Every structure is written in C-alpha cells, then in structure tokens.
mmCIF file of C-alpha atoms in Angstrom:
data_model
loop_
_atom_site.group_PDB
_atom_site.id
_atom_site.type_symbol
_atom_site.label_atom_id
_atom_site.label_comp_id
_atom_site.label_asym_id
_atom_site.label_seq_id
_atom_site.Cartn_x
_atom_site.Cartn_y
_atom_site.Cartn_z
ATOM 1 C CA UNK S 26 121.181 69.120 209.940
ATOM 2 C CA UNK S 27 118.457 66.354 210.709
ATOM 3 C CA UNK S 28 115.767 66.318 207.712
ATOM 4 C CA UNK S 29 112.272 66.947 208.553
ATOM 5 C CA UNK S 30 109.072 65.655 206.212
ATOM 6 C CA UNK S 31 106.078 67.436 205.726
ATOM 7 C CA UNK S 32 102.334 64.777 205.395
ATOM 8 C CA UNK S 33 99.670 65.488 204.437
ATOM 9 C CA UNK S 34 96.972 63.267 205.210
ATOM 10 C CA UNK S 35 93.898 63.073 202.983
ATOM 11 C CA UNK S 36 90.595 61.061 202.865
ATOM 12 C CA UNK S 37 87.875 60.965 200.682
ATOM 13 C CA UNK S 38 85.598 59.908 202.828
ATOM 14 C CA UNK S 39 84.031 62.105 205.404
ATOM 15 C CA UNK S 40 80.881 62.004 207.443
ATOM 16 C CA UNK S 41 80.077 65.483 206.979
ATOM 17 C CA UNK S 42 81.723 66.413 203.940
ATOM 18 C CA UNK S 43 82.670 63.393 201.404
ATOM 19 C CA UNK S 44 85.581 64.834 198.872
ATOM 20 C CA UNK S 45 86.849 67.293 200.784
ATOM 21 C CA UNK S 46 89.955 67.329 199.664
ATOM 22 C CA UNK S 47 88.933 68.542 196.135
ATOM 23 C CA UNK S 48 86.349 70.949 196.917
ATOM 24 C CA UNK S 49 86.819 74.299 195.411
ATOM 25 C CA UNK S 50 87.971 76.750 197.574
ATOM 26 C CA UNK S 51 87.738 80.267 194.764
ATOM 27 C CA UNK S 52 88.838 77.884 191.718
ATOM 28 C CA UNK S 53 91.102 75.422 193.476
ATOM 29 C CA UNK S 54 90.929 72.153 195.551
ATOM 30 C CA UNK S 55 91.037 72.751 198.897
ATOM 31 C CA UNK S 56 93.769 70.366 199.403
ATOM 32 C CA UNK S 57 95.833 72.234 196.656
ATOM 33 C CA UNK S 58 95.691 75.351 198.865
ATOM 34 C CA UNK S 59 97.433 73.340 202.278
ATOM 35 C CA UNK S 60 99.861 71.859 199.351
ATOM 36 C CA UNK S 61 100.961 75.374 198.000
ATOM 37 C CA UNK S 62 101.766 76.400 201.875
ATOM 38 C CA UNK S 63 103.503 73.967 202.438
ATOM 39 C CA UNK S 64 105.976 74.338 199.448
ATOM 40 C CA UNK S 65 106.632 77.456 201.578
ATOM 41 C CA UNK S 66 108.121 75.977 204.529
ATOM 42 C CA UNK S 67 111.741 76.683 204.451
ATOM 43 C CA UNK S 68 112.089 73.617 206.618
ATOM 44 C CA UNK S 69 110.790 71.329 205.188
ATOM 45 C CA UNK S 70 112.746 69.031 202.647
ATOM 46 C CA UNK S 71 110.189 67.161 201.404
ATOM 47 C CA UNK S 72 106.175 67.188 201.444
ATOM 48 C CA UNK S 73 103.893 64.249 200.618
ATOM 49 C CA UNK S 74 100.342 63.896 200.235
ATOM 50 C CA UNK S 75 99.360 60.347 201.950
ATOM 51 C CA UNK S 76 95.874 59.246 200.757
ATOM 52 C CA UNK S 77 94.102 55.885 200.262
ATOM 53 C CA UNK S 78 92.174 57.115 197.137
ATOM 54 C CA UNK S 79 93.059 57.569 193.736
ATOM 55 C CA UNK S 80 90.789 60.497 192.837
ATOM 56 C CA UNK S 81 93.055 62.032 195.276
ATOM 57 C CA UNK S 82 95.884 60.893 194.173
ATOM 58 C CA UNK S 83 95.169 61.572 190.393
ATOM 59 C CA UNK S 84 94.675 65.359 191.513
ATOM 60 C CA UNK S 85 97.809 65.616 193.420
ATOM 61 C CA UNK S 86 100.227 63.979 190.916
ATOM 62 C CA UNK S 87 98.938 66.561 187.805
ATOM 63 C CA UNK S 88 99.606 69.174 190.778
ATOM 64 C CA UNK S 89 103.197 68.139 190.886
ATOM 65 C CA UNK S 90 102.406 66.449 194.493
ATOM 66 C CA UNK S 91 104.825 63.731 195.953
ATOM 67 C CA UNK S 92 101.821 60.906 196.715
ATOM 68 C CA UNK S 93 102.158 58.056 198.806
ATOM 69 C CA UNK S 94 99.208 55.697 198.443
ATOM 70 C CA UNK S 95 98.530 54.134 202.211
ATOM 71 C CA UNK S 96 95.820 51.432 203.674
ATOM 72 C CA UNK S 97 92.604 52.206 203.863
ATOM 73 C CA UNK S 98 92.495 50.813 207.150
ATOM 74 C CA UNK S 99 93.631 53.373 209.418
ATOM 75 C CA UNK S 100 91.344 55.192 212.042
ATOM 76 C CA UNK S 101 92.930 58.314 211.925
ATOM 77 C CA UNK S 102 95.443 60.904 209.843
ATOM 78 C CA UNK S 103 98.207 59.904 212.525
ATOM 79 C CA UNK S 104 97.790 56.894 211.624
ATOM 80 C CA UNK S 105 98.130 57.637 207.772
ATOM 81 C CA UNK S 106 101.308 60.121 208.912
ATOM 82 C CA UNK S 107 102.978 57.268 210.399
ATOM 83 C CA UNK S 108 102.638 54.973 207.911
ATOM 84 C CA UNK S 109 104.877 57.219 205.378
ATOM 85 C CA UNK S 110 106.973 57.796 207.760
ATOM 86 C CA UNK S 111 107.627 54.276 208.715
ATOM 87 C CA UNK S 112 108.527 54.000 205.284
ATOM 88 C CA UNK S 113 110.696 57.366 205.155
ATOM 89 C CA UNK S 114 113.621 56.765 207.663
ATOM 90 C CA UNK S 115 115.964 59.498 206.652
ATOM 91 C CA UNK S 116 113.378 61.990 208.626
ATOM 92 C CA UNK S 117 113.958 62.457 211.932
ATOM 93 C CA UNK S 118 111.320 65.060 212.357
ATOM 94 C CA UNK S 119 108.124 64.720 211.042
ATOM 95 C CA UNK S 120 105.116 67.133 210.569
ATOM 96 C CA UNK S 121 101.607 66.409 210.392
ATOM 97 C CA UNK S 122 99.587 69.060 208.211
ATOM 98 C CA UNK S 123 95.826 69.134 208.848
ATOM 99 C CA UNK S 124 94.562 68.617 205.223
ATOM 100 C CA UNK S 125 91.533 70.595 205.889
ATOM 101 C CA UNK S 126 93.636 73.732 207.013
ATOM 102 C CA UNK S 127 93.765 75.609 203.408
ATOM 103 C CA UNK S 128 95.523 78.933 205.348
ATOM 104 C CA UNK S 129 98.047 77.098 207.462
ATOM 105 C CA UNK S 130 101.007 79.274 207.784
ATOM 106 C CA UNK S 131 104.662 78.443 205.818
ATOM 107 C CA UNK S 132 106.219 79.983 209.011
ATOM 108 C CA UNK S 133 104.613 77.767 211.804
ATOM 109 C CA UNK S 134 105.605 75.084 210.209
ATOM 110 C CA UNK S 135 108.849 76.041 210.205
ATOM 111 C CA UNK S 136 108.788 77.060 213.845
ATOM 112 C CA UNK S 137 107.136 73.630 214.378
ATOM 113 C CA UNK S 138 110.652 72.471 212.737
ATOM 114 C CA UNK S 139 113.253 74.618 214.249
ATOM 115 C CA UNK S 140 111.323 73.603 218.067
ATOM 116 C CA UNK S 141 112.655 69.986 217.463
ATOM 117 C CA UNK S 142 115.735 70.748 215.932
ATOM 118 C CA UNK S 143 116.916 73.061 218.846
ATOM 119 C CA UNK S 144 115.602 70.699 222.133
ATOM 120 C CA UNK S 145 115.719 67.259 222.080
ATOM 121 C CA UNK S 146 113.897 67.233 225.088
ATOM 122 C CA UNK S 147 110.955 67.946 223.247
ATOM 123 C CA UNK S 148 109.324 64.549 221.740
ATOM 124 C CA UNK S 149 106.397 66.468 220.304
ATOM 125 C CA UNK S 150 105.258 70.020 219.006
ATOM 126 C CA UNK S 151 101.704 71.690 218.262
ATOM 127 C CA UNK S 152 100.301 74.905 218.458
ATOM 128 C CA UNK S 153 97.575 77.240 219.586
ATOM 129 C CA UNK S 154 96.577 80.867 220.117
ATOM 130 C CA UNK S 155 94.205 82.832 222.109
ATOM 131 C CA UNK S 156 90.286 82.853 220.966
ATOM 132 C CA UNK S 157 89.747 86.204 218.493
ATOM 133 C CA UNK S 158 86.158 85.868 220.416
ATOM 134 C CA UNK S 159 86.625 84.143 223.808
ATOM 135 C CA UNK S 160 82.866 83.110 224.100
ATOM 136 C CA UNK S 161 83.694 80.522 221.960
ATOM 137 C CA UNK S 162 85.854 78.460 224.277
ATOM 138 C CA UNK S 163 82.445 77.013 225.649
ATOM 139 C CA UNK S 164 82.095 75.040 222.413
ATOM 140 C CA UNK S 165 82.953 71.462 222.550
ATOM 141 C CA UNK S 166 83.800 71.564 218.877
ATOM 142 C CA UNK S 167 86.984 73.963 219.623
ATOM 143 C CA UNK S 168 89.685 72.055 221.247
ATOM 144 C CA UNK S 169 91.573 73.844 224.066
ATOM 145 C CA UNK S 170 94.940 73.465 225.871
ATOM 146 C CA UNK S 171 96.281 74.606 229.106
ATOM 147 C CA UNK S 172 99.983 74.593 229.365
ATOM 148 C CA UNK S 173 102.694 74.857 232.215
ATOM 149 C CA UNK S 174 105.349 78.125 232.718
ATOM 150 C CA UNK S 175 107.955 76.147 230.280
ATOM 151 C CA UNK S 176 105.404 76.466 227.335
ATOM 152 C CA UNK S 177 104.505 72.057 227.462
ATOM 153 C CA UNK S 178 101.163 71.086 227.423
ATOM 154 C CA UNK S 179 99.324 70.154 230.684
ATOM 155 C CA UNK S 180 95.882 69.213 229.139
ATOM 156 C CA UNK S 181 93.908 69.186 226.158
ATOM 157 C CA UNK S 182 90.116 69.385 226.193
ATOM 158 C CA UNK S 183 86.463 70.245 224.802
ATOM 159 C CA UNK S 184 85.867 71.826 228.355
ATOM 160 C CA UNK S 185 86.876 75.634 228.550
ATOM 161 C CA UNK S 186 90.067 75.115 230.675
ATOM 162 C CA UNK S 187 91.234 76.811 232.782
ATOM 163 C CA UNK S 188 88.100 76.651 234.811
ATOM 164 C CA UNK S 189 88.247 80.709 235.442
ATOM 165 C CA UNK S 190 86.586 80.928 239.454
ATOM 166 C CA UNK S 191 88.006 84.715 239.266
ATOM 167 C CA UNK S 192 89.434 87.429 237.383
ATOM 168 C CA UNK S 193 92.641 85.931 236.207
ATOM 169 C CA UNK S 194 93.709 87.482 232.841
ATOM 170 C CA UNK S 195 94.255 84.055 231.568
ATOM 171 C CA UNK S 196 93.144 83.520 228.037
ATOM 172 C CA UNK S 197 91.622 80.484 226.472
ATOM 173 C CA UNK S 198 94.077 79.015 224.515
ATOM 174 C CA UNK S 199 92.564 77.083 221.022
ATOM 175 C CA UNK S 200 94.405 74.308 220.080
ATOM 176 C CA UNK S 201 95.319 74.006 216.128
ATOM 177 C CA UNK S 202 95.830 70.395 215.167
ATOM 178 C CA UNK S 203 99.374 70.895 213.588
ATOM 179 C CA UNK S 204 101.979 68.941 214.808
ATOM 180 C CA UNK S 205 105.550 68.058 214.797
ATOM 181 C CA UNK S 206 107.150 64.827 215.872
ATOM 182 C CA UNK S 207 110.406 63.239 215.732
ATOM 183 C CA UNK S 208 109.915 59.843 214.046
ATOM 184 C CA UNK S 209 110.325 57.409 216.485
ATOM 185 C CA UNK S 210 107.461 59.596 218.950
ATOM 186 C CA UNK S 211 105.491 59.409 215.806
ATOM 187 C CA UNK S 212 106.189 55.115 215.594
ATOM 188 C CA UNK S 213 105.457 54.813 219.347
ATOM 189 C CA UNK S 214 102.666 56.536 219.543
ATOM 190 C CA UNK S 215 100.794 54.635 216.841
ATOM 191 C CA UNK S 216 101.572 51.227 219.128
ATOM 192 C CA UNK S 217 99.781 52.516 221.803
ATOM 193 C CA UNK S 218 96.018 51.929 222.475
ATOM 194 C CA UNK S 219 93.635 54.739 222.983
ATOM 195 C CA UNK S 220 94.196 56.399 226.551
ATOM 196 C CA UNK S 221 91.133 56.180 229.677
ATOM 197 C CA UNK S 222 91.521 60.193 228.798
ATOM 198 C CA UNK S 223 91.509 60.258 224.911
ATOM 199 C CA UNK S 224 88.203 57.877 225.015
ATOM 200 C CA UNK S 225 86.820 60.143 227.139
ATOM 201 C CA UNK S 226 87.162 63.643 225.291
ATOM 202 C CA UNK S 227 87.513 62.026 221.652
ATOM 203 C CA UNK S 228 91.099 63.758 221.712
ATOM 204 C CA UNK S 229 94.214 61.657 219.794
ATOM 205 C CA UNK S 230 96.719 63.992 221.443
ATOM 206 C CA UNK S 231 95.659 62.861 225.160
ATOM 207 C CA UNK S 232 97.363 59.851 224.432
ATOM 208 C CA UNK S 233 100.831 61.409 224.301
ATOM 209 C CA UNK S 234 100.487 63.164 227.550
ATOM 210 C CA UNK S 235 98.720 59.658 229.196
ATOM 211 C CA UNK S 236 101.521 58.110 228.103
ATOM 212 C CA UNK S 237 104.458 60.556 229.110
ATOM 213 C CA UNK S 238 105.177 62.499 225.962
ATOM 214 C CA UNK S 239 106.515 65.683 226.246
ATOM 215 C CA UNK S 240 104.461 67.968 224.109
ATOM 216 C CA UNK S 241 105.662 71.477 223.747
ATOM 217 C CA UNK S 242 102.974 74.191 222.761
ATOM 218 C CA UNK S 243 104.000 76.986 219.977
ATOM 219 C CA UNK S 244 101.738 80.235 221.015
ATOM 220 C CA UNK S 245 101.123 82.580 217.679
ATOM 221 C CA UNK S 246 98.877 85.577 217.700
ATOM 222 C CA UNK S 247 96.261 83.659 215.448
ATOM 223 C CA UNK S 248 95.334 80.391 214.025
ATOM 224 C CA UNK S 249 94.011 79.336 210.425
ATOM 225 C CA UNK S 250 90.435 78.255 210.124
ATOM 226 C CA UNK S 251 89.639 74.554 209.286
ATOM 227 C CA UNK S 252 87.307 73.425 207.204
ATOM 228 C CA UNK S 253 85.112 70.474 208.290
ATOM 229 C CA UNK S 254 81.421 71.116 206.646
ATOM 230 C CA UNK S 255 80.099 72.676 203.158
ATOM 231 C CA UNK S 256 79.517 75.702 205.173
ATOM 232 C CA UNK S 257 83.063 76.056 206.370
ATOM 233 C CA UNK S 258 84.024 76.014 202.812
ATOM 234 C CA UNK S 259 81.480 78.369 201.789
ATOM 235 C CA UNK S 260 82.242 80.767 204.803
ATOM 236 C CA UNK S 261 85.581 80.966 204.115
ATOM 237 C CA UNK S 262 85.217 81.368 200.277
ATOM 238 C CA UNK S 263 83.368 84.519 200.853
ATOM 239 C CA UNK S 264 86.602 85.251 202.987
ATOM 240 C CA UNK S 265 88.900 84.890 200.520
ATOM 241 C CA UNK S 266 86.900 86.620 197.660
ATOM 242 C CA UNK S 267 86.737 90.051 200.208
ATOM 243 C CA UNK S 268 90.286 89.420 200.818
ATOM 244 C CA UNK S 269 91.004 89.262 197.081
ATOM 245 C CA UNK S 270 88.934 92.334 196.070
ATOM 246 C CA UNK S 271 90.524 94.629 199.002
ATOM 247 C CA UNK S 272 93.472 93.950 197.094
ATOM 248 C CA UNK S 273 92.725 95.112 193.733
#
C-alpha cells in the first residue's frame, strides 16, 4: 500500500499572533494538541513538524516530534509542506495539517488518506461542512466552496457562494484548510505562479483549480475551529475547560 506523510507546518512569526505555535491551549502548546491528533491517524505512517525556528523545534523534539528544519523563505505552509516532501520520496500521498487547528479530527485525516488511495483520478483532497450558524457565510474571513454532483470542487471563495436568488435548500459549505495531495500535485503546484483568481480572493487553493487540478471535497457534519488571534485561543480555552468539567 502507497505510504502517506502527515506535515505540519509551523511559524513563529505571525501578524496577529507571534508564537502561536506554543501558546497554551489548558496547559499545553497549541501545536502539541494538532501533534497528539495526528498520532491518531491510522493512515498515516509518519508525521513531521516542518518549521524554520528553533524555539519550535526545541519544543517539538522534547515532545517526541519528527522535525524537519526548512527555509525561512517560503510565503506560505504549502510551501513549507512541499519542501519535506521534496525531500521525502517514499510518500506518495501527502497531507497538509493546519498547525493552528488544535481539534482536527484523527478520522478525517484518514478519510483524507483512504480518498487518494482508492481514485487516482483524484490529484487533490480537502474538506468542508455546512455552517453550524449560516449567517456567517457573509464573512470574508470564512472561506467557502461550491462543489459539482461528483463531490470536486467548482470554486472556492470569501463571497457566500452559491449566490442563493431563491429558496434552494442549498447550504453554505465552509471550507477547512486540510488537505491531501499526492506528491508530485504537491511538487507541481509549488512551480506554479499565483493564479489571476488566487490574487484576487487571497485563496492558495484557486491555483489548483486555475490550473486544472482535480480537487475532490470530503463533506463531514462539522469542522474544527482554527485559531488565528489571542482571542481564538482564549475562546476556545474556555471551550475546552466546559468540555473538561462536563466530564468529571
């Protein structure tokens, strides 16, 4: 069976939220908390945390983390992704975990894994799920997707799409940025420049479809919240700790 890799792509520096990777998230580093889930994976036959600083890397080795230290040059996690797996040829499939997702599910990744394994039609996998509150498909900060009958992505965007002129029963779909390549999608899409359509929305994954990519579209009932500000972190903290004491 075809081996599939598991990267994690961390920075330290972030715009909005510098060391975000080793904020606490109820006693342990946010990045820790993607890292555990991922262990979970059944797929998965390795997992490696790619990051350009040592801080991060320091924190991942005492946590038992595979690290691969990468170039501090790269615009994006893809680009970090591909760059270990460049380097990691006995992959054919490989998965790019969001290392800001501390709730990201063991078994999407897996599904994210069996998709490529069973059709080699499909070049690329992500996922999304329907809005728990649909009002908020009219924010441009939540990505959405409209896909075809077969289940492949027709269009990503910060727009709520479809544009609903009547009572359809279509829901908004929210795109989670998980996804699953096979390795040489993954090399060619780093050699391509940014798409007329990917400029325009600020969205990588418009430059697979621009381009031809296939990219199949995993529907689960719900997503896992990322964390991109202090008050994500804090939000879903208080999460956790209700979670935790509804349990004792």
């Amino acid at each position: 069976m075809s081996k599939a890799i598991g990267i994690i792509p961390a920075r330290w520096h972030s715009t909005r939220f510098p060391g975000k990777p080793l904020h606490l998230i109820v006693g342990k580093p946010l990045l820790r908390h993607v890292l555990e889930r991922s262990w979970r994976a059944e797929n998965l036959d390795s997992v490696v945390i790619a990051t350009d600083d040592m801080r991060i890397a320091q924190a991942a080795f005492d946590w038992g983390a595979e690290v691969a230290m990468t170039s501090p040059q790269h615009h994006s996690g893809t680009d970090r992704v591909a760059e270990v797996a460049r380097k990691t040829k006995e992959f054919a499939h490989v998965i790019n975990i969001q290392g800001d997702e501390p709730l990201v599910d063991p078994c999407l990744i897996d599904k994210l894994v069996e998709r490529l394994r069973s059709n080699r039609k499909v070049e690329m996998v992500t996922a999304a799920h329907p809005f728990e509150n649909p009002a908020e498909a009219s924010s441009p900060h939540q990505v959405k997707v409209a896909i075809d009958l077969s289940g492949g992505a027709l269009y990503f965007s910060r727009a709520a799409i479809p544009f609903q002129r009547s009572l359809s029963g279509i829901k908004y779909l929210r795109h989670q940025g998980i996804y699953g390549y096979r390795r040489d999608t993954l090399l060619q899409f780093v050699k391509w420049k940014p798409s007329p359509l990917e400029r325009a929305e600020s969205l990588e994954q418009l430059r697979a479809l621009e381009n031809g990519v296939k990219v199949h579209v995993l529907i689960s009932a719900k997503g896992s919240p990322g964390v991109d500000t202090p008050e994500d972190a804090n939000a879903l903290e208080r999460k956790l700790a209700r979670a935790r004491r509804r349990n004792f």
